[in-house]
Coordinates of C-alpha atoms in Angstrom, one line a residue:
Chain T
M21 CA -36.0 140.5 8.9
I22 CA -33.5 141.5 11.5
C23 CA -34.2 145.3 11.8
L24 CA -37.3 146.8 10.2
A25 CA -36.5 150.4 11.4
Y26 CA -33.1 150.5 9.8
H27 CA -33.7 148.9 6.4
I28 CA -30.8 148.7 3.9
P29 CA -31.8 146.1 1.4
P30 CA -28.3 144.8 0.3
L31 CA -27.3 144.5 3.9
Q32 CA -30.5 142.7 4.9
S33 CA -30.2 140.2 2.1
L34 CA -26.6 139.5 3.1
I35 CA -27.7 138.9 6.7
E36 CA -30.5 136.7 5.5
Q37 CA -28.1 134.6 3.4
F38 CA -26.0 133.9 6.5
E39 CA -29.0 133.3 8.6
K40 CA -29.9 130.3 6.4
L41 CA -26.7 128.5 7.2
P42 CA -27.0 125.7 9.7
G43 CA -26.3 126.7 13.3
I44 CA -26.2 130.4 12.5
G45 CA -28.7 132.5 14.4
R46 CA -29.7 136.1 13.9
K47 CA -27.0 137.8 15.9
T48 CA -24.2 135.7 14.4
A49 CA -25.6 136.3 10.9
Q50 CA -25.4 140.0 11.5
R51 CA -21.9 139.8 12.8
L52 CA -20.7 137.7 9.8
A53 CA -22.4 140.1 7.4
F54 CA -20.6 143.1 8.9
Y55 CA -17.4 141.2 8.8
V56 CA -17.9 140.5 5.1
L57 CA -18.6 144.2 4.6
D58 CA -15.4 145.1 6.3
L59 CA -13.4 142.9 3.9
S60 CA -11.5 144.5 1.0
K61 CA -13.3 144.5 -2.3
E62 CA -10.8 141.8 -3.5
D63 CA -11.4 139.5 -0.5
A64 CA -15.1 139.8 -0.8
G65 CA -14.8 138.9 -4.5
K66 CA -12.8 135.9 -3.5
F67 CA -15.5 134.8 -1.1
A68 CA -18.2 135.1 -3.7
D69 CA -16.0 133.4 -6.2
A70 CA -15.3 130.4 -3.9
I71 CA -19.1 129.8 -3.6
T72 CA -19.8 129.9 -7.4
K73 CA -16.6 128.0 -8.4
A74 CA -17.3 125.2 -5.8
H75 CA -20.7 124.9 -7.3
E76 CA -19.6 124.8 -10.9
K77 CA -16.6 122.5 -10.5
I78 CA -17.5 120.0 -7.8
R79 CA -19.4 116.8 -8.9
T80 CA -19.5 113.2 -7.7
C81 CA -16.9 110.6 -8.5
T82 CA -18.2 108.1 -11.1
I83 CA -17.0 105.2 -9.0
C84 CA -17.6 106.0 -5.3
Q85 CA -20.0 108.9 -5.6
S86 CA -17.8 111.0 -3.3
L87 CA -17.2 114.7 -4.1
T88 CA -14.5 115.6 -6.6
D89 CA -13.5 118.2 -9.1
S90 CA -12.5 115.7 -11.8
E91 CA -13.8 112.4 -13.3
L92 CA -12.5 110.4 -10.3
C93 CA -12.0 111.3 -6.7
P94 CA -8.5 111.5 -5.2
V95 CA -9.0 108.0 -3.6
C96 CA -10.4 106.2 -6.7
S97 CA -7.7 107.7 -8.9
N98 CA -4.9 106.6 -6.6
N99 CA -3.4 103.3 -7.7
G100 CA -1.8 102.8 -4.3
R101 CA -5.2 102.2 -2.7
D102 CA -6.6 98.7 -2.0
K103 CA -9.5 98.5 -4.5
T104 CA -10.8 95.3 -3.0
T105 CA -12.1 96.9 0.2
I106 CA -15.1 99.3 0.2
C107 CA -16.0 101.5 3.2
V108 CA -19.7 102.5 2.9
V109 CA -20.4 105.9 4.4
E110 CA -23.3 108.3 4.6
D111 CA -21.7 111.4 3.0
S112 CA -18.4 112.9 1.8
Q113 CA -17.7 114.5 5.1
D114 CA -17.4 110.9 6.5
V115 CA -14.8 110.2 3.8
M116 CA -12.8 113.2 5.0
A117 CA -13.0 112.0 8.6
F118 CA -11.6 108.6 7.6
E119 CA -8.9 110.1 5.5
R120 CA -7.8 112.3 8.4
T121 CA -7.0 109.1 10.4
K122 CA -4.4 108.2 7.6
E123 CA -5.0 104.6 8.6
Y124 CA -7.5 103.3 6.0
N125 CA -6.1 102.3 2.6
G126 CA -9.2 101.0 0.9
T127 CA -11.8 102.8 -1.2
Y128 CA -15.2 104.3 -0.2
H129 CA -18.7 104.4 -1.3
V130 CA -20.8 107.4 -0.5
L131 CA -24.6 106.7 -0.1
H132 CA -25.6 110.4 0.0
G133 CA -28.0 109.8 2.9
L134 CA -29.4 107.1 5.1
I135 CA -32.7 105.2 4.8
S136 CA -35.3 107.1 6.8
P137 CA -39.0 106.4 6.2
M138 CA -39.8 109.3 8.6
E139 CA -38.2 111.8 6.2
G140 CA -39.3 109.9 3.1
I141 CA -35.8 108.7 2.2
T142 CA -36.3 105.2 0.6
P143 CA -33.4 103.0 -0.4
D144 CA -33.8 103.9 -4.1
R145 CA -32.9 107.5 -3.3
L146 CA -29.5 106.4 -2.1
K147 CA -26.5 105.3 -4.2
I148 CA -27.1 101.6 -3.4
K149 CA -27.5 100.5 -7.0
E150 CA -24.1 102.0 -7.8
L151 CA -22.6 100.0 -4.9
L152 CA -24.1 96.7 -6.1
H153 CA -22.8 97.5 -9.6
R154 CA -19.3 97.9 -8.2
I155 CA -19.5 94.7 -6.4
G156 CA -20.8 92.9 -9.4
E157 CA -18.0 94.3 -11.7
D158 CA -14.9 94.3 -9.5
D159 CA -13.2 91.8 -7.3
I160 CA -14.3 93.0 -3.9
G161 CA -13.1 91.2 -0.8
E162 CA -14.7 93.2 2.0
V163 CA -17.4 95.8 2.5
I164 CA -17.2 97.8 5.7
M165 CA -20.5 99.3 6.8
A166 CA -19.4 102.7 8.3
T167 CA -22.8 104.4 8.7
N168 CA -23.5 106.3 12.0
P169 CA -24.5 104.3 15.0
T170 CA -28.0 105.8 14.9
V171 CA -31.4 104.1 14.1
E172 CA -31.1 105.2 10.4
G173 CA -27.4 104.3 10.2
E174 CA -28.1 100.8 11.7
A175 CA -31.1 100.2 9.4
T176 CA -29.2 101.2 6.3
A177 CA -26.3 99.0 7.3
M178 CA -28.6 96.0 7.9
Y179 CA -30.5 96.7 4.6
I180 CA -27.3 96.8 2.5
S181 CA -25.7 93.8 4.3
R182 CA -28.8 91.7 3.4
L183 CA -28.5 92.8 -0.3
L184 CA -24.9 91.7 -0.3
K185 CA -25.6 88.2 1.1
P186 CA -25.9 86.6 -2.4
F187 CA -22.4 87.9 -3.4
H188 CA -20.8 85.9 -0.5
I189 CA -18.3 88.6 0.4
K190 CA -17.2 89.6 3.9
V191 CA -19.4 92.4 5.3
T192 CA -18.2 94.1 8.5
R193 CA -19.4 96.8 10.8
L194 CA -17.4 99.5 12.7
A195 CA -16.7 98.5 16.3
Y196 CA -19.0 99.9 19.0
G197 CA -17.4 100.9 22.3
I198 CA -16.4 103.7 24.6
P199 CA -14.8 106.7 22.7
V200 CA -11.1 107.2 23.4
G201 CA -10.7 110.0 26.0
G202 CA -14.3 109.5 27.1
D203 CA -15.5 109.0 30.6
L204 CA -17.2 105.7 31.6
E205 CA -19.4 107.5 34.1
Y206 CA -21.1 109.4 31.3
A207 CA -21.3 106.6 28.8
D208 CA -24.9 105.4 28.1
E209 CA -25.9 101.8 29.0
I210 CA -26.1 100.5 25.4
T211 CA -22.6 101.8 24.6
L212 CA -21.2 100.2 27.8
M213 CA -23.0 96.9 27.0
R214 CA -21.6 96.9 23.5
A215 CA -18.1 97.8 24.8
L216 CA -18.3 94.8 27.2
E217 CA -19.5 92.5 24.4
G218 CA -16.7 93.6 22.1
R219 CA -13.9 93.3 24.7
S220 CA -10.6 92.0 23.6
E221 CA -7.7 90.3 25.3
L222 CA -4.8 92.4 26.5
Chain B
M17 CA -5.8 123.1 5.1
I18 CA -8.4 120.9 6.6
C19 CA -7.7 117.6 4.9
L20 CA -4.5 117.0 3.0
A21 CA -5.2 113.4 2.0
Y22 CA -8.5 114.3 0.3
H23 CA -7.7 117.4 -1.6
I24 CA -10.3 119.0 -3.8
P25 CA -9.2 122.6 -4.5
P26 CA -12.6 124.3 -5.0
L27 CA -13.9 122.7 -1.9
Q28 CA -10.8 123.5 0.2
S29 CA -11.0 127.2 -0.9
L30 CA -14.6 127.4 0.1
I31 CA -13.9 125.9 3.5
E32 CA -11.0 128.3 3.9
Q33 CA -13.2 131.3 3.1
F34 CA -15.7 130.2 5.8
E35 CA -12.8 129.5 8.3
K36 CA -11.8 133.2 8.0
L37 CA -15.1 134.3 9.4
P38 CA -15.1 135.4 13.1
G39 CA -16.1 132.6 15.5
I40 CA -16.1 129.9 12.8
G41 CA -13.7 127.0 13.4
R42 CA -12.5 124.2 11.1
K43 CA -15.3 121.8 11.7
T44 CA -18.0 124.5 11.3
A45 CA -16.4 125.9 8.2
Q46 CA -16.5 122.4 6.7
R47 CA -20.1 122.0 7.7
L48 CA -21.1 125.3 6.2
A49 CA -19.1 124.6 2.9
F50 CA -21.0 121.3 2.5
Y51 CA -24.3 123.1 3.2
V52 CA -23.5 125.6 0.4
L53 CA -22.6 122.8 -1.9
D54 CA -25.9 121.2 -1.2
L55 CA -27.8 124.4 -2.2
S56 CA -29.4 124.6 -5.6
K57 CA -27.3 126.4 -8.2
E58 CA -29.8 129.3 -8.0
D59 CA -29.5 129.6 -4.2
A60 CA -25.7 129.4 -4.3
G61 CA -25.8 132.2 -6.9
K62 CA -27.9 134.3 -4.7
F63 CA -25.5 133.8 -1.8
A64 CA -22.5 134.9 -3.9
D65 CA -24.5 137.8 -5.3
A66 CA -25.5 139.0 -1.9
I67 CA -21.8 139.3 -1.0
T68 CA -20.8 141.2 -4.1
K69 CA -23.9 143.4 -4.2
A70 CA -23.5 144.4 -0.5
H71 CA -20.0 145.4 -1.2
E72 CA -20.9 147.4 -4.3
K73 CA -23.9 149.2 -3.0
I74 CA -23.3 149.8 0.7
R75 CA -21.4 153.0 1.6
T76 CA -21.5 155.4 4.6
C77 CA -24.1 158.1 5.1
T78 CA -22.6 161.6 4.4
I79 CA -24.0 163.0 7.6
C80 CA -23.8 160.3 10.3
Q81 CA -21.3 157.9 8.7
S82 CA -23.6 154.9 9.3
L83 CA -24.0 152.3 6.6
T84 CA -26.5 153.0 3.9
D85 CA -27.2 152.1 0.2
S86 CA -28.0 155.7 -0.8
E87 CA -26.7 159.2 -0.1
L88 CA -28.3 159.4 3.4
C89 CA -29.1 156.6 5.8
P90 CA -32.7 155.8 6.7
V91 CA -32.4 157.9 9.9
C92 CA -30.8 161.0 8.5
S93 CA -33.2 161.0 5.5
N94 CA -36.3 160.7 7.9
N95 CA -37.8 164.1 8.5
G96 CA -39.7 162.8 11.6
R97 CA -36.4 162.3 13.5
D98 CA -35.2 164.9 16.0
K99 CA -32.1 166.3 14.3
T100 CA -31.0 168.2 17.4
T101 CA -29.9 165.1 19.3
I102 CA -26.9 163.0 18.3
C103 CA -26.2 159.6 19.7
V104 CA -22.5 158.8 19.3
V105 CA -21.8 155.1 18.8
E106 CA -18.8 152.9 17.8
D107 CA -20.2 151.1 14.7
S108 CA -23.4 150.6 12.6
Q109 CA -24.3 147.5 14.5
D110 CA -24.9 149.7 17.6
V111 CA -27.2 151.9 15.5
M112 CA -29.2 148.8 14.7
A113 CA -29.3 147.8 18.4
F114 CA -30.7 151.2 19.3
E115 CA -33.2 151.2 16.4
R116 CA -34.5 147.8 17.6
T117 CA -35.6 149.5 20.9
K118 CA -37.9 151.7 18.9
E119 CA -37.5 154.3 21.7
Y120 CA -34.9 156.7 20.4
N121 CA -36.0 159.4 18.0
G122 CA -32.8 161.4 17.5
T123 CA -29.9 160.8 15.0
Y124 CA -26.7 158.9 15.3
H125 CA -23.0 159.5 14.6
V126 CA -20.9 156.4 13.9
L127 CA -17.2 156.7 14.9
H128 CA -16.1 153.5 13.1
G129 CA -14.0 152.4 16.0
L130 CA -12.8 153.5 19.5
I131 CA -9.6 155.2 20.5
S132 CA -7.1 152.4 21.3
P133 CA -3.4 153.2 21.6
M134 CA -2.7 149.5 22.1
E135 CA -4.1 148.8 18.6
G136 CA -2.7 152.0 17.1
I137 CA -6.2 153.6 16.7
T138 CA -5.7 157.3 17.3
P139 CA -8.5 159.8 17.4
D140 CA -7.7 161.1 13.8
R141 CA -8.6 157.6 12.5
L142 CA -12.2 157.9 13.8
K143 CA -15.0 160.0 12.4
I144 CA -14.6 162.7 15.1
K145 CA -13.9 165.6 12.6
E146 CA -17.2 164.8 10.9
L147 CA -19.0 165.0 14.3
L148 CA -17.4 168.4 15.2
H149 CA -18.4 169.6 11.7
R150 CA -22.0 168.6 12.3
I151 CA -22.1 170.3 15.7
G152 CA -20.6 173.5 14.1
E153 CA -23.1 173.5 11.3
D154 CA -26.4 172.4 12.8
D155 CA -28.3 173.4 15.8
I156 CA -27.5 170.5 18.2
G157 CA -29.0 170.4 21.7
E158 CA -27.6 167.2 23.1
V159 CA -24.9 164.7 22.3
I160 CA -25.3 161.3 23.9
M161 CA -22.1 159.3 24.3
A162 CA -23.2 155.7 23.7
T163 CA -19.8 153.9 23.4
N164 CA -19.3 150.6 25.1
P165 CA -18.6 150.6 28.9
T166 CA -15.1 149.4 28.3
V167 CA -11.7 151.1 28.7
E168 CA -11.6 152.1 25.1
G169 CA -15.3 153.2 25.1
E170 CA -14.8 155.3 28.2
A171 CA -11.6 156.9 26.9
T172 CA -13.3 157.8 23.6
A173 CA -16.4 159.2 25.4
M174 CA -14.1 161.3 27.7
Y175 CA -12.0 162.5 24.7
I176 CA -15.0 163.6 22.7
S177 CA -16.8 165.2 25.6
R178 CA -13.7 167.4 26.2
L179 CA -13.6 168.4 22.5
L180 CA -17.3 169.4 22.8
K181 CA -16.7 171.7 25.9
P182 CA -16.2 174.9 23.8
F183 CA -19.6 174.4 22.1
H184 CA -21.5 174.6 25.4
I185 CA -24.0 171.9 24.5
K186 CA -25.3 169.1 26.8
V187 CA -23.2 166.0 26.6
T188 CA -24.6 162.9 28.3
R189 CA -23.5 159.3 28.9
L190 CA -25.6 156.1 28.9
A191 CA -26.6 155.0 32.4
Y192 CA -24.6 152.3 34.1
G193 CA -26.3 149.8 36.2
I194 CA -27.5 146.2 36.5
P195 CA -28.8 144.8 33.3
V196 CA -32.6 144.0 33.3
G197 CA -33.2 140.3 33.9
G198 CA -29.7 140.0 35.4
D199 CA -28.7 138.5 38.8
L200 CA -27.3 140.8 41.5
E201 CA -25.2 137.8 42.7
Y202 CA -23.3 137.7 39.5
A203 CA -22.9 141.5 39.0
D204 CA -19.3 142.7 39.3
E205 CA -18.4 145.2 42.0
I206 CA -17.9 148.2 39.7
T207 CA -21.3 147.6 38.1
L208 CA -23.0 147.3 41.5
M209 CA -21.3 150.4 42.7
R210 CA -22.4 152.4 39.6
A211 CA -25.9 151.0 40.0
L212 CA -25.9 152.3 43.7
E213 CA -24.6 155.7 42.6
G214 CA -27.1 156.1 39.9
R215 CA -30.1 155.0 42.0
S216 CA -33.4 156.8 41.5
E217 CA -36.5 157.4 43.7
L218 CA -39.4 155.1 43.3

């Protein structure tokens, strides 16, 4: 409750809804709620509609488990994409990040999480079965493990790469190194070590 | 448009709605949209509802012009408040700020803006007529000008205090000075000068 003395229930509940969003504190929630109140009736309706419509229409692609509003996602339904390469990512936001590079022409597989015993996320809660199914069905040449370079991301990549051993396909991992535009001085030791290990000839 | 290559219309429109909010950039908008998608259907419905309901139910108090969901706001409808003192503020968020102090027992008057020739906001677009009407009707002892200490806030306070001259009532202004918990070293010259001017005996 942001203000007990001045209690207007519809305003409070709007503020509380914004407060639940990640990274939004009390003051920001209040500012956003007042902004929404200042919108025209039409614009406020559009905002509310966008929330309900997104929830109604968005589901996961039957092949790669990424978000889509139809049977297949834009990548899986595109015949110009290389269907023999699968890039395994944690969530659909990672798919968008890769798509923004406009460099990758293969397909994706969204795990919808990472293995994390601490948070009770076991491998069976991720979309790993679906990945194995795709590899068994289709002619896959390479699986790129593109999970985050964190403990959970590494563990998940290792776990899946072991499961893929029997299929005898190429399993790769994203390169580690210094980020472009970064500063060597601020890079941590492990990143620097990995950058050295992965050095290439000029 | 945040990602052309991976275009899912309901998701894009949700992201765009969040992007319109003040202080929310592209990446945050995307993060918030994904958070909303991850909500249960019920919680997403509550969020959408909070927006439409707030718009439907919230209007301005017929006396002080502050936001309320009934005829009068919680302050004007409270018989325990001192109706002879009016604190003039820019918007309803300022009312909430004062109410949080739990120290002020008078009423408010919300101008819904400040005079700003640069932005084309002239005095007739503010709720000044309504303030004069209140002062003409009721037995008002003091009007506290509590607009922001900015150029627009000062100009508005000066303008209104001149209009109030003929009524021969006490018109006061919030004290200027160093903010509690602040650091003298970082205070600007004008604030320090005003703090010196307004010094009181210990």
